[in-house]
XYZ file of C-alpha atoms in Angstrom:
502
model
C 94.547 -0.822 -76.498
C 96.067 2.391 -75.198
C 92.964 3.900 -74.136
C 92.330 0.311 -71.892
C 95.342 0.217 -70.150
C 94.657 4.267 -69.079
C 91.419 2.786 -67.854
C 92.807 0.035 -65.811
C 95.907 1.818 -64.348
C 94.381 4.457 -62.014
C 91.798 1.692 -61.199
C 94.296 -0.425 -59.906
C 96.307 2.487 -57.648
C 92.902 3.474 -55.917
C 91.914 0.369 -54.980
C 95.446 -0.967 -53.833
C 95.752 2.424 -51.674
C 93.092 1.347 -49.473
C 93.948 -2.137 -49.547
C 96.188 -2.430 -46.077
C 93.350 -0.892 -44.014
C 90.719 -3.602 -45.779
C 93.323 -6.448 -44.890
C 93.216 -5.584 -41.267
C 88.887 -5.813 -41.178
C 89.233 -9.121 -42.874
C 89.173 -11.241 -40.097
C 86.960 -9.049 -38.334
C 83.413 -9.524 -37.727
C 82.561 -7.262 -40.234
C 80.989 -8.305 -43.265
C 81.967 -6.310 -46.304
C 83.002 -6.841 -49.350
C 85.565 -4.029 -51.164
C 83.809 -3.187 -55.310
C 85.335 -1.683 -58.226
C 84.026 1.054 -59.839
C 81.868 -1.815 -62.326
C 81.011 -3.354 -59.051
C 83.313 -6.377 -58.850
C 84.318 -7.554 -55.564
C 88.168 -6.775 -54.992
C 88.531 -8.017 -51.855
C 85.913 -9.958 -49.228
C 85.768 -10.327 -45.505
C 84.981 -13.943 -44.165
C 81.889 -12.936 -42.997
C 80.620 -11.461 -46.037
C 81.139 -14.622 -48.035
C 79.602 -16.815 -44.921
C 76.694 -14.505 -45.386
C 76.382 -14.824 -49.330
C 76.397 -18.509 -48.973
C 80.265 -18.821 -50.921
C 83.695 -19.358 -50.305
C 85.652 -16.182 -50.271
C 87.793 -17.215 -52.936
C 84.640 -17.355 -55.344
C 83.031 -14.154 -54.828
C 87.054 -12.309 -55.849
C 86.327 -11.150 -59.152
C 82.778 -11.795 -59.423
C 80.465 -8.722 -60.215
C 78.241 -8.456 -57.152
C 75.100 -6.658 -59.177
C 75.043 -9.080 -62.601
C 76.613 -12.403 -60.499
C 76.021 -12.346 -57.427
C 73.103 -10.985 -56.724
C 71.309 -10.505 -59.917
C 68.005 -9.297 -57.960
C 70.066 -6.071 -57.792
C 70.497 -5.277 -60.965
C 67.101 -6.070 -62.229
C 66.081 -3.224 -59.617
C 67.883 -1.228 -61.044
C 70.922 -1.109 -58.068
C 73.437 -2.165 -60.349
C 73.266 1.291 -62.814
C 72.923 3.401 -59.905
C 76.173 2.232 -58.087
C 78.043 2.672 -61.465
C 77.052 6.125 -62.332
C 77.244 6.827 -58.254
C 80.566 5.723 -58.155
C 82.034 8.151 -60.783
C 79.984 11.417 -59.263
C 81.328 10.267 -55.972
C 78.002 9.823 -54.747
C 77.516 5.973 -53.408
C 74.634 5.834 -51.284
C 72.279 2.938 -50.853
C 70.722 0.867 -48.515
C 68.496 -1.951 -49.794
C 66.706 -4.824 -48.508
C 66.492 -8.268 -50.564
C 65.555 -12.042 -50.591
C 67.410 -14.706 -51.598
C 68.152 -17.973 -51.456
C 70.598 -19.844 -49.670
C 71.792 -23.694 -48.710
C 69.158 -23.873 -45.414
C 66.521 -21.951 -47.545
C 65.119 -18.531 -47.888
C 67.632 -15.666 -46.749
C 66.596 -11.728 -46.076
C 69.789 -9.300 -46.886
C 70.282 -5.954 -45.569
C 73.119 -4.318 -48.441
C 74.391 -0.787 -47.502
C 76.282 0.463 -50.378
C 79.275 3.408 -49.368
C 81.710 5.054 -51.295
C 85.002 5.564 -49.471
C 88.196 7.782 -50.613
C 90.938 8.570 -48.939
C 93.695 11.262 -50.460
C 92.070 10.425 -54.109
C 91.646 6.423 -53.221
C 88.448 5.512 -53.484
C 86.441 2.367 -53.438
C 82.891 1.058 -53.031
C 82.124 -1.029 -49.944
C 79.230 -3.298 -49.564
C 78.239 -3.904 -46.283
C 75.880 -6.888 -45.585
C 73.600 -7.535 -42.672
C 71.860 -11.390 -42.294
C 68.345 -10.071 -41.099
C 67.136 -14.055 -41.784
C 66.123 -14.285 -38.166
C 64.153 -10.696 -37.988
C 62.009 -11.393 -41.489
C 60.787 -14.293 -39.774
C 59.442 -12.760 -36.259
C 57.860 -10.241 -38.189
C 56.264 -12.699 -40.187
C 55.497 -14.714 -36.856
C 53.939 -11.621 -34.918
C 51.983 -10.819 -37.800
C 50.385 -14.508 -38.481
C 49.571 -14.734 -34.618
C 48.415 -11.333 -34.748
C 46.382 -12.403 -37.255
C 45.381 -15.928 -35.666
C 44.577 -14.075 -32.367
C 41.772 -12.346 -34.092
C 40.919 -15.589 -35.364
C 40.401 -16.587 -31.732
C 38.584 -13.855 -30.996
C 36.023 -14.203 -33.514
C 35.380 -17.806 -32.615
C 35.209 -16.935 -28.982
C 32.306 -14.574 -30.049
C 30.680 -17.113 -32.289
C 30.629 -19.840 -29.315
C 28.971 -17.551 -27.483
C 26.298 -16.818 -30.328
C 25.904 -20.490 -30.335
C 26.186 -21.480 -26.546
C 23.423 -19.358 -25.141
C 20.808 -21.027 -27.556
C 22.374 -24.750 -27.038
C 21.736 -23.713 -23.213
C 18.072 -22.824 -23.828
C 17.390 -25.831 -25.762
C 18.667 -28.475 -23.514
C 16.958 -26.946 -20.624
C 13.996 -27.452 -22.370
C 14.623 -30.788 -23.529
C 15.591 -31.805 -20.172
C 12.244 -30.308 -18.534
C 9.937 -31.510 -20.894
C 11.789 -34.730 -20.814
C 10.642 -35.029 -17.235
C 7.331 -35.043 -17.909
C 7.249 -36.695 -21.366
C 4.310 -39.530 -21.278
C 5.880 -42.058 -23.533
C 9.388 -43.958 -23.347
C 9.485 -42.948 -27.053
C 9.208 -39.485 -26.538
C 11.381 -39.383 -23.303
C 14.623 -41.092 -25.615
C 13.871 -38.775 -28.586
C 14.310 -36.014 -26.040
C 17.561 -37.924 -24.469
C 18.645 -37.762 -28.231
C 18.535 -34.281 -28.279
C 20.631 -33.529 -24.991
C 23.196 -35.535 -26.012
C 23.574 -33.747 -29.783
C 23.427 -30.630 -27.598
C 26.280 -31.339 -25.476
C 28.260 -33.066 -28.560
C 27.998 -29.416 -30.205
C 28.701 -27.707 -27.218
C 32.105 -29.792 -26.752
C 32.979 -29.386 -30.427
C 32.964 -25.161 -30.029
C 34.814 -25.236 -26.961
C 37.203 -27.506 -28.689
C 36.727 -25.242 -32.033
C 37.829 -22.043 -29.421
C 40.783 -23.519 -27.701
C 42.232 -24.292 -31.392
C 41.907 -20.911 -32.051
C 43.061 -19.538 -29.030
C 46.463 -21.676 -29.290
C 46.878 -20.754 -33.068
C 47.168 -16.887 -31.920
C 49.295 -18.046 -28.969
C 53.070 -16.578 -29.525
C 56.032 -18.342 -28.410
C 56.948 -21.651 -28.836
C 57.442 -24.484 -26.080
C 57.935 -28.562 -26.749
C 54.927 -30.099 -28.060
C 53.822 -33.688 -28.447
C 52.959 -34.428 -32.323
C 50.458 -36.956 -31.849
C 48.511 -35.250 -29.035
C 47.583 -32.657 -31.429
C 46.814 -34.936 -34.153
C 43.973 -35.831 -31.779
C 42.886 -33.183 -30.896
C 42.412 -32.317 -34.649
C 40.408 -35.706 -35.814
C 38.336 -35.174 -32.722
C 36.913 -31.701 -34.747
C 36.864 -33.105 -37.722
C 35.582 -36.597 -36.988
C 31.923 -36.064 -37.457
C 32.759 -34.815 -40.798
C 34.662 -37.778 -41.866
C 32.135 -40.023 -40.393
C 29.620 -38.940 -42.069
C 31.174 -38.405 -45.507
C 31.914 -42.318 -45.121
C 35.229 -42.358 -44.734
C 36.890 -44.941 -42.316
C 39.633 -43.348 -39.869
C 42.991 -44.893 -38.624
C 44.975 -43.875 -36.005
C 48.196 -45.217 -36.048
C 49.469 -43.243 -32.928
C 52.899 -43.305 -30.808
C 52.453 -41.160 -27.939
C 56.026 -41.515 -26.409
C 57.314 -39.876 -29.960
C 59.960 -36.855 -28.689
C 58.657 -33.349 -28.350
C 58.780 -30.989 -31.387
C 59.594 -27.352 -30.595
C 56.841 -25.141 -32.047
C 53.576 -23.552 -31.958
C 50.876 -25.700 -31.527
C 47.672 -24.034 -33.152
C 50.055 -23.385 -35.965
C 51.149 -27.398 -36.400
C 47.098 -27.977 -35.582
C 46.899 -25.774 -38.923
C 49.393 -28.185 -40.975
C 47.579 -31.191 -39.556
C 43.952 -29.933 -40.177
C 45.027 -28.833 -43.886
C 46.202 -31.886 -44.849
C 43.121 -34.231 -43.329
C 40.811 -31.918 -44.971
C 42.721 -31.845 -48.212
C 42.264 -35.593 -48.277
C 38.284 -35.783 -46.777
C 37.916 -33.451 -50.053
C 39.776 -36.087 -52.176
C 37.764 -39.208 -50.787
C 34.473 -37.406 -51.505
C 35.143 -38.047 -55.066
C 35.041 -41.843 -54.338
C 32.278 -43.964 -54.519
C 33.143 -46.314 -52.118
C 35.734 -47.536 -49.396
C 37.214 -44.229 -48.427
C 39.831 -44.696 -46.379
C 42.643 -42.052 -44.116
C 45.107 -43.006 -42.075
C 47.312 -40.896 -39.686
C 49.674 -41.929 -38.336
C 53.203 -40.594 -36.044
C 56.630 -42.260 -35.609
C 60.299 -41.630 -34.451
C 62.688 -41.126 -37.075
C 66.611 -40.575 -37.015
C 65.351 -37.375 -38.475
C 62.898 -36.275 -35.464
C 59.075 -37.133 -35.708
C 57.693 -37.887 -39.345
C 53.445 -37.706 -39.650
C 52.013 -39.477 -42.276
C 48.306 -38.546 -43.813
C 47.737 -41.181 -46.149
C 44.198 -41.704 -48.145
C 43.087 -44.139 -51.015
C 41.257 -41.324 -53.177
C 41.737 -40.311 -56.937
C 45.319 -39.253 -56.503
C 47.433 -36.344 -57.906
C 48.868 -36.379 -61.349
C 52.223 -36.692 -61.255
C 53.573 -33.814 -63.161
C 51.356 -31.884 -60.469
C 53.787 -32.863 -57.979
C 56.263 -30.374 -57.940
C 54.111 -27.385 -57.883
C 51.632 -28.857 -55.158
C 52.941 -26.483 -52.498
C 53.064 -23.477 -54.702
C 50.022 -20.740 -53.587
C 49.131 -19.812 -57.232
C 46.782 -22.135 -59.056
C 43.178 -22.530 -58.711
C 43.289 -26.084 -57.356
C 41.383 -26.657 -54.163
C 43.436 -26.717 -50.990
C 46.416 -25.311 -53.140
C 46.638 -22.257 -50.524
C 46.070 -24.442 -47.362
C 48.915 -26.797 -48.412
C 51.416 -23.500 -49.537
C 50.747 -22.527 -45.849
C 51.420 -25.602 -44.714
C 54.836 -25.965 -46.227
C 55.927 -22.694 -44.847
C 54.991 -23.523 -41.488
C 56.646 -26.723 -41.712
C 59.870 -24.990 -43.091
C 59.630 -22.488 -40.345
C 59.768 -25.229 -37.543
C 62.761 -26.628 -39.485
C 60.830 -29.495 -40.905
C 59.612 -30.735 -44.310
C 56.659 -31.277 -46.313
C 56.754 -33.866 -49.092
C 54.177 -35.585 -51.174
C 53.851 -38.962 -53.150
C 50.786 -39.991 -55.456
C 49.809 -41.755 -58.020
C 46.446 -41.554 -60.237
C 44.035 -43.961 -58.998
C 46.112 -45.112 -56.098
C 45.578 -42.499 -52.814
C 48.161 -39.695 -51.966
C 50.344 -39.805 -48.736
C 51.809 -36.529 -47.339
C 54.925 -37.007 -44.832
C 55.722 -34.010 -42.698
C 59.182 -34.204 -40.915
C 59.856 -32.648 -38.057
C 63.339 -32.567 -35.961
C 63.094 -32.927 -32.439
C 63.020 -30.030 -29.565
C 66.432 -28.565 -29.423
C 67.319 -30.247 -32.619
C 69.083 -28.370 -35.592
C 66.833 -27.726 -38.591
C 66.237 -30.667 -41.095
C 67.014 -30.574 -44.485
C 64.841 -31.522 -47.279
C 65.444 -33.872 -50.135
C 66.743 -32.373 -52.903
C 63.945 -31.622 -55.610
C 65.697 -32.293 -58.819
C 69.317 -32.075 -58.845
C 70.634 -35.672 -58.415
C 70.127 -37.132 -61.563
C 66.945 -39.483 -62.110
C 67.945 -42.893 -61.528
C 68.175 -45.588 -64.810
C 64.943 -46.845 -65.739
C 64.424 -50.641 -64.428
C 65.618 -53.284 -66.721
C 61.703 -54.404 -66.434
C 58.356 -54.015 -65.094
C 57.605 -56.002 -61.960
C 55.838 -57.681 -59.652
C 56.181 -57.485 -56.664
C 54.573 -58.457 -52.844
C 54.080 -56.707 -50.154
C 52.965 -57.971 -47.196
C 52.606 -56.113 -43.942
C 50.183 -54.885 -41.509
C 50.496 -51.745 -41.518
C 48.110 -49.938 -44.194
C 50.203 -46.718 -44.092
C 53.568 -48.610 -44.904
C 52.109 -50.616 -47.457
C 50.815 -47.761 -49.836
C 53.852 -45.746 -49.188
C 55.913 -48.458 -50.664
C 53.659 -49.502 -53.115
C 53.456 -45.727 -54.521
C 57.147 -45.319 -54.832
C 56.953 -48.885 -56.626
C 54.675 -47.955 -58.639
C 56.583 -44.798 -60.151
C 58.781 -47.157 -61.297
C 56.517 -48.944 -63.426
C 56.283 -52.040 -61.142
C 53.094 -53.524 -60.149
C 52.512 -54.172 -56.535
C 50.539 -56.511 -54.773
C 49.279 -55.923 -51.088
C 49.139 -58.150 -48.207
C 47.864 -57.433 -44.299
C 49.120 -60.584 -42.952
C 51.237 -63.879 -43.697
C 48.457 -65.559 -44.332
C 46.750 -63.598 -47.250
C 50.239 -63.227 -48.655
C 51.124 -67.012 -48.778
C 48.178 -67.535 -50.449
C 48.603 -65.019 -53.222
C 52.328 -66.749 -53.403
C 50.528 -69.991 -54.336
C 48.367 -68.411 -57.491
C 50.425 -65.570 -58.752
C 53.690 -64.979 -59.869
C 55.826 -62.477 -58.389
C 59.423 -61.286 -58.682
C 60.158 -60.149 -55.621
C 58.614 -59.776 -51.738
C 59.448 -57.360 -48.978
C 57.870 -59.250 -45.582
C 57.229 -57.437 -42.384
C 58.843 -59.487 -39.311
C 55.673 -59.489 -36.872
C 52.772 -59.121 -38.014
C 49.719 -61.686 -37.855
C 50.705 -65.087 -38.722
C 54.200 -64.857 -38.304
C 55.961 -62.470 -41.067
C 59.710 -64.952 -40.298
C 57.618 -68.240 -41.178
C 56.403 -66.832 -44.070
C 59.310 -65.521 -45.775
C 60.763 -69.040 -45.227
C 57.753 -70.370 -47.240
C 58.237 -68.134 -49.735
C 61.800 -68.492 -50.314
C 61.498 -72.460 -50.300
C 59.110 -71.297 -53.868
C 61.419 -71.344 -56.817
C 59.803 -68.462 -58.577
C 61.078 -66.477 -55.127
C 64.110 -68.300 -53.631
C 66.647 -65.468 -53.203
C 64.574 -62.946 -53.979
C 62.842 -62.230 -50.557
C 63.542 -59.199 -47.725
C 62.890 -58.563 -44.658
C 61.416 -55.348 -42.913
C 61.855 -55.008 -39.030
C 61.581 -51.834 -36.429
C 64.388 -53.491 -34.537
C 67.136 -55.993 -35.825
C 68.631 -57.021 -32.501
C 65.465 -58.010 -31.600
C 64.273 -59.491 -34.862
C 67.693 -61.795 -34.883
C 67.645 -62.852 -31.061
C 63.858 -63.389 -30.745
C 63.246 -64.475 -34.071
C 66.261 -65.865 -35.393
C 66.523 -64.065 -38.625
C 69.705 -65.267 -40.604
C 72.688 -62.826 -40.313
C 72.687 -62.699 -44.451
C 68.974 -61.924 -44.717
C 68.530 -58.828 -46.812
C 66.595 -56.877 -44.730
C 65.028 -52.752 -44.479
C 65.213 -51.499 -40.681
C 62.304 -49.128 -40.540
C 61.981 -46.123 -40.556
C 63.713 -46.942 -43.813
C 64.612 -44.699 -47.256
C 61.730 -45.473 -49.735
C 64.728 -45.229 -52.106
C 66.271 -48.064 -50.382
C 63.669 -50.356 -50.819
C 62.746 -49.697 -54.385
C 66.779 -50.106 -54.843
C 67.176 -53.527 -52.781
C 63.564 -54.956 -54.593
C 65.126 -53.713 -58.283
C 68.705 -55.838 -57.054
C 66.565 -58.954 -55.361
C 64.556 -59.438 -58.312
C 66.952 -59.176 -61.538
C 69.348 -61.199 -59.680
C 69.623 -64.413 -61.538
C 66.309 -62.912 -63.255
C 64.557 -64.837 -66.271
């Protein structure tokens, strides 16, 4: 015991020596943070803890190396201070990632020893170099991209000068072809000619804006165009049916477009290679709305699905599934527009991908978390359920959040198809779209005048005032005003349909 308190003592007079000079930088904008010679923090500025993602009254006490930042003592930082610290020799600067509330961070910590009159103590000064990591890694993708545009520059030249000769050809001989026959086959082959020709000069000008640098308001639905229109022959031909569920007037997102051209293109292609496993009725929608958030784009498709416990790692670059890489790229280019990237599936029921973006000038948004709220209780039971609305895209979002759940769903485009399943099947619940063909209001007064359904019927409408002036829906209607939380309608189904249940 004697030998501790010998250890302590002059520990406690060099610190405290220095101590009056430290309390004058704390309000400073200076972030530091005052060590012991094991390399807890004594003392903190407010800028330091800001920095380190704490309150300042957390990181007193806490050893900076083994707590704090563990990174540094796996690399070995941690030993060095210690044995620095008692040769008098404290001299480090190191660079490190972390994490942090908004995501990842990039440290700068310059470790100092500092004595005064046989006071000493170790300082840790730390520099936020967030902001730099990321235009490096900006320069260096459109560096990277640029070259991209240069090589396809090159190719369409490879390819133009030949498409030139042939349709000069095919117009001259054309001219003098002796048949009708002949003279349409010919026609045929102009018009293939200058189909290719507008696909590489389309194929270019992608490539060109992906190396572009700098980043000016851009219109989220414009460029989903501009991506089907590459990729539309593809689709077409692999048999797979394309909707375009487009809002043009949807607010400008701040960013670079051949880099959001990138996200776009990896996701339709992700899902073309999905629906090639399908046999039949292959099926992608696209599709762009306002949110409260910003802009949300939805990719949706009907093919084989992801197995769930394949979920959280989807976005991860290792793995050898297909499009694994192209989707890890996506997320990071999504995160570094201050958007999201999130995924729902089921096996056997299609995949939808929902990319949220916040609007120009717009803060960052922040993404659900991934696992820390605590699963909600399992449903008291399985069921079924209707959902009838016209949109395909809202229908299979729904119905794949439903069915994670364990409930079975049961689709319907349009009051009419949806009465009549009301009449042969049983259901437990029904979520109704307001307008849509038919007359959504009508029909969720038919189906609440069935017993099996009376009280257990909502409504889903893109504008309430509207929906209760024009339509006169009931001030005590349960009701989802979209864009809603799929969490809120798997919550208000559970509650409608084990109210007064069997």
């Amino acid at each position: 015991m004697a030998d501790t308190g010998s250890d302590d003592a002059p520990e406690e007079k060099s610190i405290g020596s220095l101590q009056e000079l430290f309390g004058l930088l704390v309000d400073l904008p200076i972030a530091f943070l005052v060590l012991d010679r094991t390399g807890s923090v004594k003392q903190t500025s407010r800028l330091a803890a800001e920095r380190l993602d704490r309150a300042a009254a957390d990181l007193v006490g806490r050893d900076l190396f083994r707590e704090l930042l563990p990174e540094l003592e796996e690399q070995g930082i941690g030993p060095r201070y210690r044995s620095g610290y008692n040769a008098d020799a404290v001299v480090e600067d190191i660079e490190i990632e972390t994490q942090a509330a908004e995501g990842e961070r990039h440290l700068q910590i310059v470790l100092r020893l500092v004595s005064d009159h046989g006071s000493k103590a170790g300082i840790a000064l730390v520099e936020d170099r967030t902001s730099l990591a990321q235009e490096a890694r900006r320069r260096k993708r459109a560096e990277n991209l640029a070259s991209v545009g240069e090589l396809a520059a090159s190719l369409a030249h490879e390819v133009n000068n030949p498409l030139a000769s042939i349709k000069s050809f095919a117009q001259l001989l054309a001219r003098e072809s002796a048949t009708g026959e002949q003279t349409r086959a010919l026609e045929l082959i102009i018009q293939e000619v200058d189909r290719i020709g507008r696909a590489v000069q389309t194929l270019v000008a992608f490539a060109r804006q992906q190396g572009a640098s700098g980043r000016v308001p851009v219109n989220l639905s414009t460029l989903v165009e501009r991506v089907i229109d590459v990729r539309r022959y593809s689709l077409e031909t692999a048999g797979i049916e394309i909707r375009m569920d487009l809002d043009p007037s949807v607010p400008a997102v701040m960013g670079e477009s051949g880099a959001l051209q990138q996200v776009i293109l990896n996701l339709v292609t992700r899902a073309e290679h999905d629906l090639a496993r399908l046999r039949t009725d292959r099926m992608l929608i696209v599709r762009t709305r306002e949110s409260s958030e910003g802009v949300v784009l939805y990719v949706v498709d009907n093919g084989p699905g992801i197995p769930r416990d394949a979920l959280p790692h989807l976005f991860d670059a290792a793995g050898d599934e297909a499009h694994r890489l192209e989707l890890a790229t996506s997320a990071r280019i999504v995160r570094d527009h201050g958007g999201y990237v999130i995924a729902e599936s089921e096996p056997g029921r299609g995949s939808a991908f929902f990319v949220r973006l916040p609007r120009a000038g717009a803060p960052p948004i922040s993404a659900p978390p991934d696992a820390a709220p605590a699963p909600p209780p399992a449903p008291a039971r399985a069921l079924r359920v209707l959902i009838a609305d016209d949109e395909p895209t809202l229908r299979l979002a729904i119905s794949l959040f439903l069915s994670r759940r364990g409930h079975e769903v049961v689709q319907a485009s349009d009051a009419y198809e949806a009465l009549e399943l009301a009449k042969v099947q049983d259901f437990d619940a029904a979520l109704v779209d307001a307008r849509m063909p038919g007359d959504g209001l009508a029909l969720l007064e038919q189906l609440e005048a069935m017993p099996k359904l009376a009280g257990r019927t909502a409504l889903m409408t893109g504008d309430l005032g509207r929906a209760r002036t024009t339509q006169g829906i009931p001030t005590g209607r349960p009701y989802l005003v979209k864009p809603f939380d799929m969490n809120d309608a798997v919550n208000l189904i559970e509650k409608l349909a084990n109210q007064g249940g069997d």
